[in-house]
Amino acid sequence: MSWYWIVLIVAAAVGLLLLGIGYFFFYLACVRVRRPEPTQESLLGRAVFRGHQDAVRAGWAWMSQQSFTRVETRSYDGLRLVGHYLPAPEQKGVLVLFHGYRSSWRIDFCCGLEQYRKLGLGLLVVDQRAHGESQGRYITYGVREHRDVLTWVDYVNQKLGKDTPVFLAGLSMGSTTVQLACGLALPQNVRGVISDCGFTSAYDILLSVGKEHLHGFAPLAVALAIPYCRIFAGFDPKGFSTLDAQRKNHIPTLFIHGGSDRLVPCEMSESNYRACAAKDKTLLMVPDAWHGTSYLVDTPRYEQAVRDFILRNL
């Protein structure tokens, strides 16, 4: 066999290997995985809730006692989106909450929902596309999800009226979802956004998490996965940035982040805070909190910040 054919075969093998690696990381990062519904026991077993079991038990007990109503709407691209709605006794507005990556509202908001209801806010907790009961095959890190925010706000306005004060809240990928939505023409009755530990773009978080596990190989792995994101999932990880959206954002925004967050670096919330064009913007850093645990680590400070923010914008 000539050197020409040897080189050609080796090049083809390397090319196929790289294509396979790219698809593997795309599948790992973006393709929906069906998971069982969370239970109190499964939450108590999570490392992130270690040391906060009493708060989890109390939050789960409160959620279990409430009569959430299952609701549906259709996304801009035809997917069935599912949420659960709980009105407040003396309702003054509605809070729409968006959970994080491969998570659910029962996990991410198992603690803290009661505080919002005490402030007079009805709760609309949604299953993001490709999660829970909502349809969808691909997770796009807020890129396609952020247009679902407008869909849910329109749903609230149709059901409760366009004068209903609406607040948006998100944790982790849900935070990025609502931040990106701030770059859209949201209805004027959207009064405020609570953004807890969000990342700045799909590309940034894929690279950040990749470096944590793959070290120097991460940039190549992400680069190989990007074509599959575009072809199959219909999004460009580099195409949308919360920084661009925040430069257009004039909606009051409360940014929250744990100072010990190793999954989503707190610098991302700091960058979003600096980019935000809103006159009313606040950054709450909780030094000892890991990813998504700021409420649990410093509940009084978290609740005070949220209370002040909502009451002055309600």
PDB file of C-alpha atoms in Angstrom:
ATOM      1  CA  MET A   1       0.000   0.000   0.000  1.00  0.00           C
ATOM      2  CA  SER A   2       1.388   3.406  -0.985  1.00  0.00           C
ATOM      3  CA  TRP A   3       1.997   6.232   1.477  1.00  0.00           C
ATOM      4  CA  TYR A   4      -0.765   8.171  -0.237  1.00  0.00           C
ATOM      5  CA  TRP A   5      -3.414   5.632   0.751  1.00  0.00           C
ATOM      6  CA  ILE A   6      -2.008   5.270   4.257  1.00  0.00           C
ATOM      7  CA  VAL A   7      -2.178   9.034   4.810  1.00  0.00           C
ATOM      8  CA  LEU A   8      -5.676   9.176   3.318  1.00  0.00           C
ATOM      9  CA  ILE A   9      -6.955   6.353   5.541  1.00  0.00           C
ATOM     10  CA  VAL A  10      -5.387   7.863   8.650  1.00  0.00           C
ATOM     11  CA  ALA A  11      -6.829  11.298   7.811  1.00  0.00           C
ATOM     12  CA  ALA A  12     -10.281   9.781   7.260  1.00  0.00           C
ATOM     13  CA  ALA A  13     -10.056   7.874  10.542  1.00  0.00           C
ATOM     14  CA  VAL A  14      -9.041  11.010  12.428  1.00  0.00           C
ATOM     15  CA  GLY A  15     -11.836  12.959  10.773  1.00  0.00           C
ATOM     16  CA  LEU A  16     -14.419  10.340  11.731  1.00  0.00           C
ATOM     17  CA  LEU A  17     -13.040  10.269  15.267  1.00  0.00           C
ATOM     18  CA  LEU A  18     -13.361  14.038  15.581  1.00  0.00           C
ATOM     19  CA  LEU A  19     -16.901  13.936  14.190  1.00  0.00           C
ATOM     20  CA  GLY A  20     -17.758  11.247  16.718  1.00  0.00           C
ATOM     21  CA  ILE A  21     -16.266  13.224  19.594  1.00  0.00           C
ATOM     22  CA  GLY A  22     -18.222  16.309  18.540  1.00  0.00           C
ATOM     23  CA  TYR A  23     -21.501  14.425  18.423  1.00  0.00           C
ATOM     24  CA  PHE A  24     -20.802  12.764  21.756  1.00  0.00           C
ATOM     25  CA  PHE A  25     -20.316  16.093  23.529  1.00  0.00           C
ATOM     26  CA  PHE A  26     -23.311  17.617  21.748  1.00  0.00           C
ATOM     27  CA  TYR A  27     -25.482  14.691  22.841  1.00  0.00           C
ATOM     28  CA  LEU A  28     -24.148  14.898  26.382  1.00  0.00           C
ATOM     29  CA  ALA A  29     -24.788  18.636  26.613  1.00  0.00           C
ATOM     30  CA  CYS A  30     -27.972  19.233  24.634  1.00  0.00           C
ATOM     31  CA  VAL A  31     -30.137  16.161  24.127  1.00  0.00           C
ATOM     32  CA  ARG A  32     -33.040  15.681  26.494  1.00  0.00           C
ATOM     33  CA  VAL A  33     -32.765  12.941  29.099  1.00  0.00           C
ATOM     34  CA  ARG A  34     -35.932  11.631  30.725  1.00  0.00           C
ATOM     35  CA  ARG A  35     -35.627  11.601  34.501  1.00  0.00           C
ATOM     36  CA  PRO A  36     -38.038  10.530  37.235  1.00  0.00           C
ATOM     37  CA  GLU A  37     -39.989  13.175  39.105  1.00  0.00           C
ATOM     38  CA  PRO A  38     -38.035  14.454  42.108  1.00  0.00           C
ATOM     39  CA  THR A  39     -39.085  13.403  45.587  1.00  0.00           C
ATOM     40  CA  GLN A  40     -38.224  14.800  48.985  1.00  0.00           C
ATOM     41  CA  GLU A  41     -35.896  11.856  49.528  1.00  0.00           C
ATOM     42  CA  SER A  42     -34.079  12.427  46.240  1.00  0.00           C
ATOM     43  CA  LEU A  43     -33.585  16.101  47.105  1.00  0.00           C
ATOM     44  CA  LEU A  44     -32.266  15.309  50.576  1.00  0.00           C
ATOM     45  CA  GLY A  45     -29.687  13.030  48.962  1.00  0.00           C
ATOM     46  CA  ARG A  46     -28.254  15.784  46.779  1.00  0.00           C
ATOM     47  CA  ALA A  47     -24.849  17.108  47.775  1.00  0.00           C
ATOM     48  CA  VAL A  48     -25.953  20.696  47.122  1.00  0.00           C
ATOM     49  CA  PHE A  49     -28.570  20.417  49.897  1.00  0.00           C
ATOM     50  CA  ARG A  50     -26.200  18.898  52.436  1.00  0.00           C
ATOM     51  CA  GLY A  51     -26.541  20.816  55.677  1.00  0.00           C
ATOM     52  CA  HIS A  52     -29.871  22.318  54.583  1.00  0.00           C
ATOM     53  CA  GLN A  53     -32.139  19.293  55.065  1.00  0.00           C
ATOM     54  CA  ASP A  54     -34.509  21.076  57.458  1.00  0.00           C
ATOM     55  CA  ALA A  55     -35.115  23.865  54.949  1.00  0.00           C
ATOM     56  CA  VAL A  56     -35.717  21.333  52.172  1.00  0.00           C
ATOM     57  CA  ARG A  57     -38.200  19.383  54.295  1.00  0.00           C
ATOM     58  CA  ALA A  58     -40.058  22.566  55.217  1.00  0.00           C
ATOM     59  CA  GLY A  59     -40.138  23.786  51.613  1.00  0.00           C
ATOM     60  CA  TRP A  60     -41.268  20.435  50.273  1.00  0.00           C
ATOM     61  CA  ALA A  61     -44.008  20.219  52.892  1.00  0.00           C
ATOM     62  CA  TRP A  62     -45.268  23.663  51.913  1.00  0.00           C
ATOM     63  CA  MET A  63     -45.291  22.822  48.197  1.00  0.00           C
ATOM     64  CA  SER A  64     -47.105  19.550  48.871  1.00  0.00           C
ATOM     65  CA  GLN A  65     -49.865  21.382  50.725  1.00  0.00           C
ATOM     66  CA  GLN A  66     -50.597  23.795  47.864  1.00  0.00           C
ATOM     67  CA  SER A  67     -53.118  23.289  45.076  1.00  0.00           C
ATOM     68  CA  PHE A  68     -51.154  24.136  41.940  1.00  0.00           C
ATOM     69  CA  THR A  69     -53.179  24.109  38.721  1.00  0.00           C
ATOM     70  CA  ARG A  70     -51.580  22.564  35.642  1.00  0.00           C
ATOM     71  CA  VAL A  71     -51.661  24.957  32.675  1.00  0.00           C
ATOM     72  CA  GLU A  72     -50.522  24.757  29.042  1.00  0.00           C
ATOM     73  CA  THR A  73     -49.566  27.074  26.227  1.00  0.00           C
ATOM     74  CA  ARG A  74     -47.834  26.809  22.839  1.00  0.00           C
ATOM     75  CA  SER A  75     -44.347  28.045  22.081  1.00  0.00           C
ATOM     76  CA  TYR A  76     -43.495  30.190  19.061  1.00  0.00           C
ATOM     77  CA  ASP A  77     -42.296  27.037  17.286  1.00  0.00           C
ATOM     78  CA  GLY A  78     -45.276  24.862  18.206  1.00  0.00           C
ATOM     79  CA  LEU A  79     -44.121  23.012  21.317  1.00  0.00           C
ATOM     80  CA  ARG A  80     -46.504  22.320  24.173  1.00  0.00           C
ATOM     81  CA  LEU A  81     -45.241  24.166  27.234  1.00  0.00           C
ATOM     82  CA  VAL A  82     -46.518  23.190  30.675  1.00  0.00           C
ATOM     83  CA  GLY A  83     -46.601  25.178  33.882  1.00  0.00           C
ATOM     84  CA  HIS A  84     -48.225  25.070  37.309  1.00  0.00           C
ATOM     85  CA  TYR A  85     -50.071  28.064  38.705  1.00  0.00           C
ATOM     86  CA  LEU A  86     -50.853  28.987  42.302  1.00  0.00           C
ATOM     87  CA  PRO A  87     -52.714  32.252  42.961  1.00  0.00           C
ATOM     88  CA  ALA A  88     -52.070  34.313  46.075  1.00  0.00           C
ATOM     89  CA  PRO A  89     -54.883  35.013  48.573  1.00  0.00           C
ATOM     90  CA  GLU A  90     -54.703  38.794  48.065  1.00  0.00           C
ATOM     91  CA  GLN A  91     -52.968  38.819  44.731  1.00  0.00           C
ATOM     92  CA  LYS A  92     -51.096  41.912  43.587  1.00  0.00           C
ATOM     93  CA  GLY A  93     -49.147  40.403  40.702  1.00  0.00           C
ATOM     94  CA  VAL A  94     -47.635  37.220  39.256  1.00  0.00           C
ATOM     95  CA  LEU A  95     -44.131  35.792  39.451  1.00  0.00           C
ATOM     96  CA  VAL A  96     -43.089  33.505  36.565  1.00  0.00           C
ATOM     97  CA  LEU A  97     -40.207  31.211  37.531  1.00  0.00           C
ATOM     98  CA  PHE A  98     -37.789  29.366  35.219  1.00  0.00           C
ATOM     99  CA  HIS A  99     -35.680  26.472  36.510  1.00  0.00           C
ATOM    100  CA  GLY A 100     -32.173  25.442  35.520  1.00  0.00           C
ATOM    101  CA  TYR A 101     -30.427  22.946  33.265  1.00  0.00           C
ATOM    102  CA  ARG A 102     -31.711  19.349  33.529  1.00  0.00           C
ATOM    103  CA  SER A 103     -33.597  20.362  36.649  1.00  0.00           C
ATOM    104  CA  SER A 104     -37.185  21.211  37.584  1.00  0.00           C
ATOM    105  CA  TRP A 105     -39.110  23.823  39.512  1.00  0.00           C
ATOM    106  CA  ARG A 106     -39.630  21.325  42.330  1.00  0.00           C
ATOM    107  CA  ILE A 107     -35.863  21.088  42.747  1.00  0.00           C
ATOM    108  CA  ASP A 108     -34.707  24.628  42.120  1.00  0.00           C
ATOM    109  CA  PHE A 109     -37.555  26.338  43.969  1.00  0.00           C
ATOM    110  CA  CYS A 110     -38.258  23.769  46.662  1.00  0.00           C
ATOM    111  CA  CYS A 111     -37.258  26.420  49.194  1.00  0.00           C
ATOM    112  CA  GLY A 112     -38.363  30.033  49.082  1.00  0.00           C
ATOM    113  CA  LEU A 113     -41.599  29.995  47.092  1.00  0.00           C
ATOM    114  CA  GLU A 114     -43.630  30.835  50.177  1.00  0.00           C
ATOM    115  CA  GLN A 115     -41.878  34.188  50.613  1.00  0.00           C
ATOM    116  CA  TYR A 116     -43.076  35.393  47.198  1.00  0.00           C
ATOM    117  CA  ARG A 117     -46.664  34.381  47.888  1.00  0.00           C
ATOM    118  CA  LYS A 118     -46.612  36.267  51.194  1.00  0.00           C
ATOM    119  CA  LEU A 119     -45.724  39.377  49.179  1.00  0.00           C
ATOM    120  CA  GLY A 120     -48.935  39.005  47.199  1.00  0.00           C
ATOM    121  CA  LEU A 121     -47.554  37.300  44.105  1.00  0.00           C
ATOM    122  CA  GLY A 122     -49.274  34.422  42.391  1.00  0.00           C
ATOM    123  CA  LEU A 123     -46.773  31.769  41.290  1.00  0.00           C
ATOM    124  CA  LEU A 124     -46.415  30.393  37.764  1.00  0.00           C
ATOM    125  CA  VAL A 125     -43.648  27.791  37.803  1.00  0.00           C
ATOM    126  CA  VAL A 126     -42.920  26.446  34.334  1.00  0.00           C
ATOM    127  CA  ASP A 127     -41.256  23.388  32.859  1.00  0.00           C
ATOM    128  CA  GLN A 128     -38.719  24.728  30.403  1.00  0.00           C
ATOM    129  CA  ARG A 129     -38.751  23.165  26.935  1.00  0.00           C
ATOM    130  CA  ALA A 130     -37.106  19.726  26.882  1.00  0.00           C
ATOM    131  CA  HIS A 131     -37.818  19.378  30.605  1.00  0.00           C
ATOM    132  CA  GLY A 132     -40.624  17.925  32.693  1.00  0.00           C
ATOM    133  CA  GLU A 133     -43.985  17.839  30.948  1.00  0.00           C
ATOM    134  CA  SER A 134     -43.017  20.378  28.286  1.00  0.00           C
ATOM    135  CA  GLN A 135     -42.172  19.156  24.813  1.00  0.00           C
ATOM    136  CA  GLY A 136     -38.812  19.523  23.127  1.00  0.00           C
ATOM    137  CA  ARG A 137     -35.793  17.347  22.388  1.00  0.00           C
ATOM    138  CA  TYR A 138     -32.925  19.812  22.723  1.00  0.00           C
ATOM    139  CA  ILE A 139     -31.700  22.070  25.514  1.00  0.00           C
ATOM    140  CA  THR A 140     -30.283  25.313  24.099  1.00  0.00           C
ATOM    141  CA  TYR A 141     -29.066  27.140  27.224  1.00  0.00           C
ATOM    142  CA  GLY A 142     -31.544  29.978  26.957  1.00  0.00           C
ATOM    143  CA  VAL A 143     -31.128  30.652  23.239  1.00  0.00           C
ATOM    144  CA  ARG A 144     -34.474  29.225  22.127  1.00  0.00           C
ATOM    145  CA  GLU A 145     -35.898  29.176  25.648  1.00  0.00           C
ATOM    146  CA  HIS A 146     -35.802  32.949  26.083  1.00  0.00           C
ATOM    147  CA  ARG A 147     -38.556  33.410  23.527  1.00  0.00           C
ATOM    148  CA  ASP A 148     -40.724  31.140  25.694  1.00  0.00           C
ATOM    149  CA  VAL A 149     -40.559  33.841  28.373  1.00  0.00           C
ATOM    150  CA  LEU A 150     -42.558  36.161  26.136  1.00  0.00           C
ATOM    151  CA  THR A 151     -45.012  33.317  25.479  1.00  0.00           C
ATOM    152  CA  TRP A 152     -45.612  32.844  29.198  1.00  0.00           C
ATOM    153  CA  VAL A 153     -45.984  36.585  29.833  1.00  0.00           C
ATOM    154  CA  ASP A 154     -48.553  36.731  27.035  1.00  0.00           C
ATOM    155  CA  TYR A 155     -50.319  33.774  28.649  1.00  0.00           C
ATOM    156  CA  VAL A 156     -50.544  35.641  31.969  1.00  0.00           C
ATOM    157  CA  ASN A 157     -51.798  38.764  30.219  1.00  0.00           C
ATOM    158  CA  GLN A 158     -54.490  36.828  28.370  1.00  0.00           C
ATOM    159  CA  LYS A 159     -55.708  35.154  31.546  1.00  0.00           C
ATOM    160  CA  LEU A 160     -55.338  37.977  34.082  1.00  0.00           C
ATOM    161  CA  GLY A 161     -55.169  41.146  32.018  1.00  0.00           C
ATOM    162  CA  LYS A 162     -52.401  43.320  30.601  1.00  0.00           C
ATOM    163  CA  ASP A 163     -52.329  45.522  33.702  1.00  0.00           C
ATOM    164  CA  THR A 164     -51.262  42.632  35.947  1.00  0.00           C
ATOM    165  CA  PRO A 165     -47.778  43.308  37.385  1.00  0.00           C
ATOM    166  CA  VAL A 166     -45.472  40.498  36.251  1.00  0.00           C
ATOM    167  CA  PHE A 167     -42.076  39.593  37.673  1.00  0.00           C
ATOM    168  CA  LEU A 168     -39.666  37.104  36.113  1.00  0.00           C
ATOM    169  CA  ALA A 169     -37.277  34.918  38.070  1.00  0.00           C
ATOM    170  CA  GLY A 170     -34.782  32.276  37.047  1.00  0.00           C
ATOM    171  CA  LEU A 171     -32.060  30.137  38.537  1.00  0.00           C
ATOM    172  CA  SER A 172     -28.937  29.042  36.640  1.00  0.00           C
ATOM    173  CA  MET A 173     -30.020  28.377  33.027  1.00  0.00           C
ATOM    174  CA  GLY A 174     -33.419  29.801  33.984  1.00  0.00           C
ATOM    175  CA  SER A 175     -31.626  32.982  34.991  1.00  0.00           C
ATOM    176  CA  THR A 176     -29.929  33.179  31.604  1.00  0.00           C
ATOM    177  CA  THR A 177     -33.301  32.506  29.959  1.00  0.00           C
ATOM    178  CA  VAL A 178     -34.941  35.526  31.593  1.00  0.00           C
ATOM    179  CA  GLN A 179     -31.861  37.709  31.085  1.00  0.00           C
ATOM    180  CA  LEU A 180     -31.841  36.998  27.358  1.00  0.00           C
ATOM    181  CA  ALA A 181     -35.571  37.750  27.276  1.00  0.00           C
ATOM    182  CA  CYS A 182     -34.776  41.247  28.509  1.00  0.00           C
ATOM    183  CA  GLY A 183     -33.364  41.904  25.056  1.00  0.00           C
ATOM    184  CA  LEU A 184     -36.838  41.364  23.571  1.00  0.00           C
ATOM    185  CA  ALA A 185     -39.728  43.807  23.523  1.00  0.00           C
ATOM    186  CA  LEU A 186     -41.371  42.543  26.695  1.00  0.00           C
ATOM    187  CA  PRO A 187     -44.799  43.947  27.653  1.00  0.00           C
ATOM    188  CA  GLN A 188     -44.759  47.039  29.846  1.00  0.00           C
ATOM    189  CA  ASN A 189     -46.371  45.228  32.758  1.00  0.00           C
ATOM    190  CA  VAL A 190     -43.153  43.255  33.335  1.00  0.00           C
ATOM    191  CA  ARG A 191     -42.024  45.079  36.463  1.00  0.00           C
ATOM    192  CA  GLY A 192     -38.824  43.301  37.426  1.00  0.00           C
ATOM    193  CA  VAL A 193     -36.405  40.398  36.940  1.00  0.00           C
ATOM    194  CA  ILE A 194     -34.692  38.276  39.609  1.00  0.00           C
ATOM    195  CA  SER A 195     -31.631  36.586  38.140  1.00  0.00           C
ATOM    196  CA  ASP A 196     -29.926  33.996  40.357  1.00  0.00           C
ATOM    197  CA  CYS A 197     -26.524  32.615  39.290  1.00  0.00           C
ATOM    198  CA  GLY A 198     -26.955  32.933  35.531  1.00  0.00           C
ATOM    199  CA  PHE A 199     -24.251  32.497  32.889  1.00  0.00           C
ATOM    200  CA  THR A 200     -23.452  34.892  30.060  1.00  0.00           C
ATOM    201  CA  SER A 201     -23.876  32.621  27.022  1.00  0.00           C
ATOM    202  CA  ALA A 202     -24.217  29.004  25.970  1.00  0.00           C
ATOM    203  CA  TYR A 203     -20.659  29.047  24.691  1.00  0.00           C
ATOM    204  CA  ASP A 204     -19.280  30.536  27.903  1.00  0.00           C
ATOM    205  CA  ILE A 205     -20.900  27.960  30.159  1.00  0.00           C
ATOM    206  CA  LEU A 206     -20.027  25.020  27.896  1.00  0.00           C
ATOM    207  CA  LEU A 207     -16.415  26.152  27.910  1.00  0.00           C
ATOM    208  CA  SER A 208     -16.389  26.844  31.649  1.00  0.00           C
ATOM    209  CA  VAL A 209     -17.868  23.476  32.596  1.00  0.00           C
ATOM    210  CA  GLY A 210     -15.702  21.768  29.994  1.00  0.00           C
ATOM    211  CA  LYS A 211     -12.536  23.200  31.509  1.00  0.00           C
ATOM    212  CA  GLU A 212     -13.607  21.919  34.918  1.00  0.00           C
ATOM    213  CA  HIS A 213     -13.745  18.343  33.602  1.00  0.00           C
ATOM    214  CA  LEU A 214     -11.677  18.257  30.418  1.00  0.00           C
ATOM    215  CA  HIS A 215      -9.069  20.925  31.181  1.00  0.00           C
ATOM    216  CA  GLY A 216      -7.098  21.829  28.038  1.00  0.00           C
ATOM    217  CA  PHE A 217      -9.219  19.624  25.794  1.00  0.00           C
ATOM    218  CA  ALA A 218     -12.364  21.677  26.489  1.00  0.00           C
ATOM    219  CA  PRO A 219     -12.012  24.306  23.698  1.00  0.00           C
ATOM    220  CA  LEU A 220     -11.626  21.569  21.076  1.00  0.00           C
ATOM    221  CA  ALA A 221     -14.559  19.545  22.459  1.00  0.00           C
ATOM    222  CA  VAL A 222     -16.842  22.594  22.421  1.00  0.00           C
ATOM    223  CA  ALA A 223     -15.701  23.613  18.941  1.00  0.00           C
ATOM    224  CA  LEU A 224     -16.451  20.104  17.635  1.00  0.00           C
ATOM    225  CA  ALA A 225     -19.922  20.158  19.235  1.00  0.00           C
ATOM    226  CA  ILE A 226     -20.974  23.559  17.844  1.00  0.00           C
ATOM    227  CA  PRO A 227     -21.838  22.340  14.280  1.00  0.00           C
ATOM    228  CA  TYR A 228     -24.192  19.736  15.770  1.00  0.00           C
ATOM    229  CA  CYS A 229     -25.825  22.435  17.918  1.00  0.00           C
ATOM    230  CA  ARG A 230     -26.515  24.419  14.765  1.00  0.00           C
ATOM    231  CA  ILE A 231     -27.631  21.500  12.589  1.00  0.00           C
ATOM    232  CA  PHE A 232     -29.749  19.478  15.017  1.00  0.00           C
ATOM    233  CA  ALA A 233     -30.777  21.831  17.830  1.00  0.00           C
ATOM    234  CA  GLY A 234     -31.075  24.978  15.722  1.00  0.00           C
ATOM    235  CA  PHE A 235     -28.953  27.282  17.843  1.00  0.00           C
ATOM    236  CA  ASP A 236     -25.519  28.810  17.788  1.00  0.00           C
ATOM    237  CA  PRO A 237     -23.838  28.732  21.240  1.00  0.00           C
ATOM    238  CA  LYS A 238     -21.982  31.909  20.283  1.00  0.00           C
ATOM    239  CA  GLY A 239     -25.047  33.601  18.823  1.00  0.00           C
ATOM    240  CA  PHE A 240     -26.645  35.060  21.949  1.00  0.00           C
ATOM    241  CA  SER A 241     -25.114  36.768  24.969  1.00  0.00           C
ATOM    242  CA  THR A 242     -26.806  38.103  28.078  1.00  0.00           C
ATOM    243  CA  LEU A 243     -24.365  41.010  27.934  1.00  0.00           C
ATOM    244  CA  ASP A 244     -25.934  42.169  24.658  1.00  0.00           C
ATOM    245  CA  ALA A 245     -29.422  41.722  26.112  1.00  0.00           C
ATOM    246  CA  GLN A 246     -28.546  43.586  29.307  1.00  0.00           C
ATOM    247  CA  ARG A 247     -27.268  46.566  27.367  1.00  0.00           C
ATOM    248  CA  LYS A 248     -30.855  46.914  26.090  1.00  0.00           C
ATOM    249  CA  ASN A 249     -32.472  46.077  29.418  1.00  0.00           C
ATOM    250  CA  HIS A 250     -34.269  48.874  31.262  1.00  0.00           C
ATOM    251  CA  ILE A 251     -36.379  46.568  33.442  1.00  0.00           C
ATOM    252  CA  PRO A 252     -35.415  46.678  37.139  1.00  0.00           C
ATOM    253  CA  THR A 253     -33.171  43.689  37.822  1.00  0.00           C
ATOM    254  CA  LEU A 254     -31.886  41.963  40.944  1.00  0.00           C
ATOM    255  CA  PHE A 255     -28.760  39.893  40.273  1.00  0.00           C
ATOM    256  CA  ILE A 256     -27.834  37.216  42.834  1.00  0.00           C
ATOM    257  CA  HIS A 257     -24.816  34.928  42.877  1.00  0.00           C
ATOM    258  CA  GLY A 258     -22.900  32.731  45.267  1.00  0.00           C
ATOM    259  CA  GLY A 259     -19.311  33.805  45.777  1.00  0.00           C
ATOM    260  CA  SER A 260     -18.155  30.170  46.012  1.00  0.00           C
ATOM    261  CA  ASP A 261     -19.919  29.052  42.824  1.00  0.00           C
ATOM    262  CA  ARG A 262     -17.544  26.863  40.825  1.00  0.00           C
ATOM    263  CA  LEU A 263     -20.095  25.768  38.230  1.00  0.00           C
ATOM    264  CA  VAL A 264     -21.066  29.247  37.004  1.00  0.00           C
ATOM    265  CA  PRO A 265     -18.329  31.740  37.950  1.00  0.00           C
ATOM    266  CA  CYS A 266     -19.696  34.709  39.898  1.00  0.00           C
ATOM    267  CA  GLU A 267     -17.835  36.987  37.480  1.00  0.00           C
ATOM    268  CA  MET A 268     -20.596  36.255  34.977  1.00  0.00           C
ATOM    269  CA  SER A 269     -23.245  37.912  37.172  1.00  0.00           C
ATOM    270  CA  GLU A 270     -20.867  40.785  37.858  1.00  0.00           C
ATOM    271  CA  SER A 271     -20.453  41.284  34.117  1.00  0.00           C
ATOM    272  CA  ASN A 272     -24.214  41.172  33.574  1.00  0.00           C
ATOM    273  CA  TYR A 273     -24.738  43.688  36.367  1.00  0.00           C
ATOM    274  CA  ARG A 274     -22.244  46.111  34.831  1.00  0.00           C
ATOM    275  CA  ALA A 275     -23.817  45.706  31.365  1.00  0.00           C
ATOM    276  CA  CYS A 276     -27.396  46.188  32.585  1.00  0.00           C
ATOM    277  CA  ALA A 277     -28.882  49.505  31.409  1.00  0.00           C
ATOM    278  CA  ALA A 278     -31.656  49.577  34.038  1.00  0.00           C
ATOM    279  CA  LYS A 279     -31.631  52.440  36.526  1.00  0.00           C
ATOM    280  CA  ASP A 280     -32.830  50.080  39.248  1.00  0.00           C
ATOM    281  CA  LYS A 281     -30.278  47.286  39.389  1.00  0.00           C
ATOM    282  CA  THR A 282     -28.849  45.474  42.397  1.00  0.00           C
ATOM    283  CA  LEU A 283     -26.144  42.844  42.795  1.00  0.00           C
ATOM    284  CA  LEU A 284     -26.343  40.558  45.833  1.00  0.00           C
ATOM    285  CA  MET A 285     -23.269  38.399  46.388  1.00  0.00           C
ATOM    286  CA  VAL A 286     -23.424  35.650  49.025  1.00  0.00           C
ATOM    287  CA  PRO A 287     -19.762  34.800  49.739  1.00  0.00           C
ATOM    288  CA  ASP A 288     -20.095  31.233  51.050  1.00  0.00           C
ATOM    289  CA  ALA A 289     -22.811  30.062  48.678  1.00  0.00           C
ATOM    290  CA  TRP A 290     -22.201  27.486  45.965  1.00  0.00           C
ATOM    291  CA  HIS A 291     -24.247  27.251  42.767  1.00  0.00           C
ATOM    292  CA  GLY A 292     -27.926  27.985  43.399  1.00  0.00           C
ATOM    293  CA  THR A 293     -27.635  27.910  47.198  1.00  0.00           C
ATOM    294  CA  SER A 294     -27.625  31.622  48.051  1.00  0.00           C
ATOM    295  CA  TYR A 295     -31.124  31.432  49.546  1.00  0.00           C
ATOM    296  CA  LEU A 296     -30.152  28.503  51.762  1.00  0.00           C
ATOM    297  CA  VAL A 297     -26.810  29.949  52.885  1.00  0.00           C
ATOM    298  CA  ASP A 298     -28.099  33.402  53.852  1.00  0.00           C
ATOM    299  CA  THR A 299     -31.892  33.253  53.941  1.00  0.00           C
ATOM    300  CA  PRO A 300     -32.492  36.541  55.844  1.00  0.00           C
ATOM    301  CA  ARG A 301     -30.319  38.594  53.496  1.00  0.00           C
ATOM    302  CA  TYR A 302     -31.764  36.932  50.404  1.00  0.00           C
ATOM    303  CA  GLU A 303     -35.363  37.450  51.533  1.00  0.00           C
ATOM    304  CA  GLN A 304     -34.711  41.060  52.471  1.00  0.00           C
ATOM    305  CA  ALA A 305     -33.192  41.822  49.083  1.00  0.00           C
ATOM    306  CA  VAL A 306     -36.100  40.164  47.268  1.00  0.00           C
ATOM    307  CA  ARG A 307     -38.703  41.860  49.469  1.00  0.00           C
ATOM    308  CA  ASP A 308     -37.212  45.312  48.953  1.00  0.00           C
ATOM    309  CA  PHE A 309     -36.895  44.744  45.216  1.00  0.00           C
ATOM    310  CA  ILE A 310     -40.455  43.508  44.692  1.00  0.00           C
ATOM    311  CA  LEU A 311     -42.162  46.063  46.940  1.00  0.00           C
ATOM    312  CA  ARG A 312     -40.500  49.038  45.280  1.00  0.00           C
ATOM    313  CA  ASN A 313     -41.434  47.761  41.808  1.00  0.00           C
ATOM    314  CA  LEU A 314     -44.834  46.232  42.438  1.00  0.00           C
TER     315      LEU A 314
END
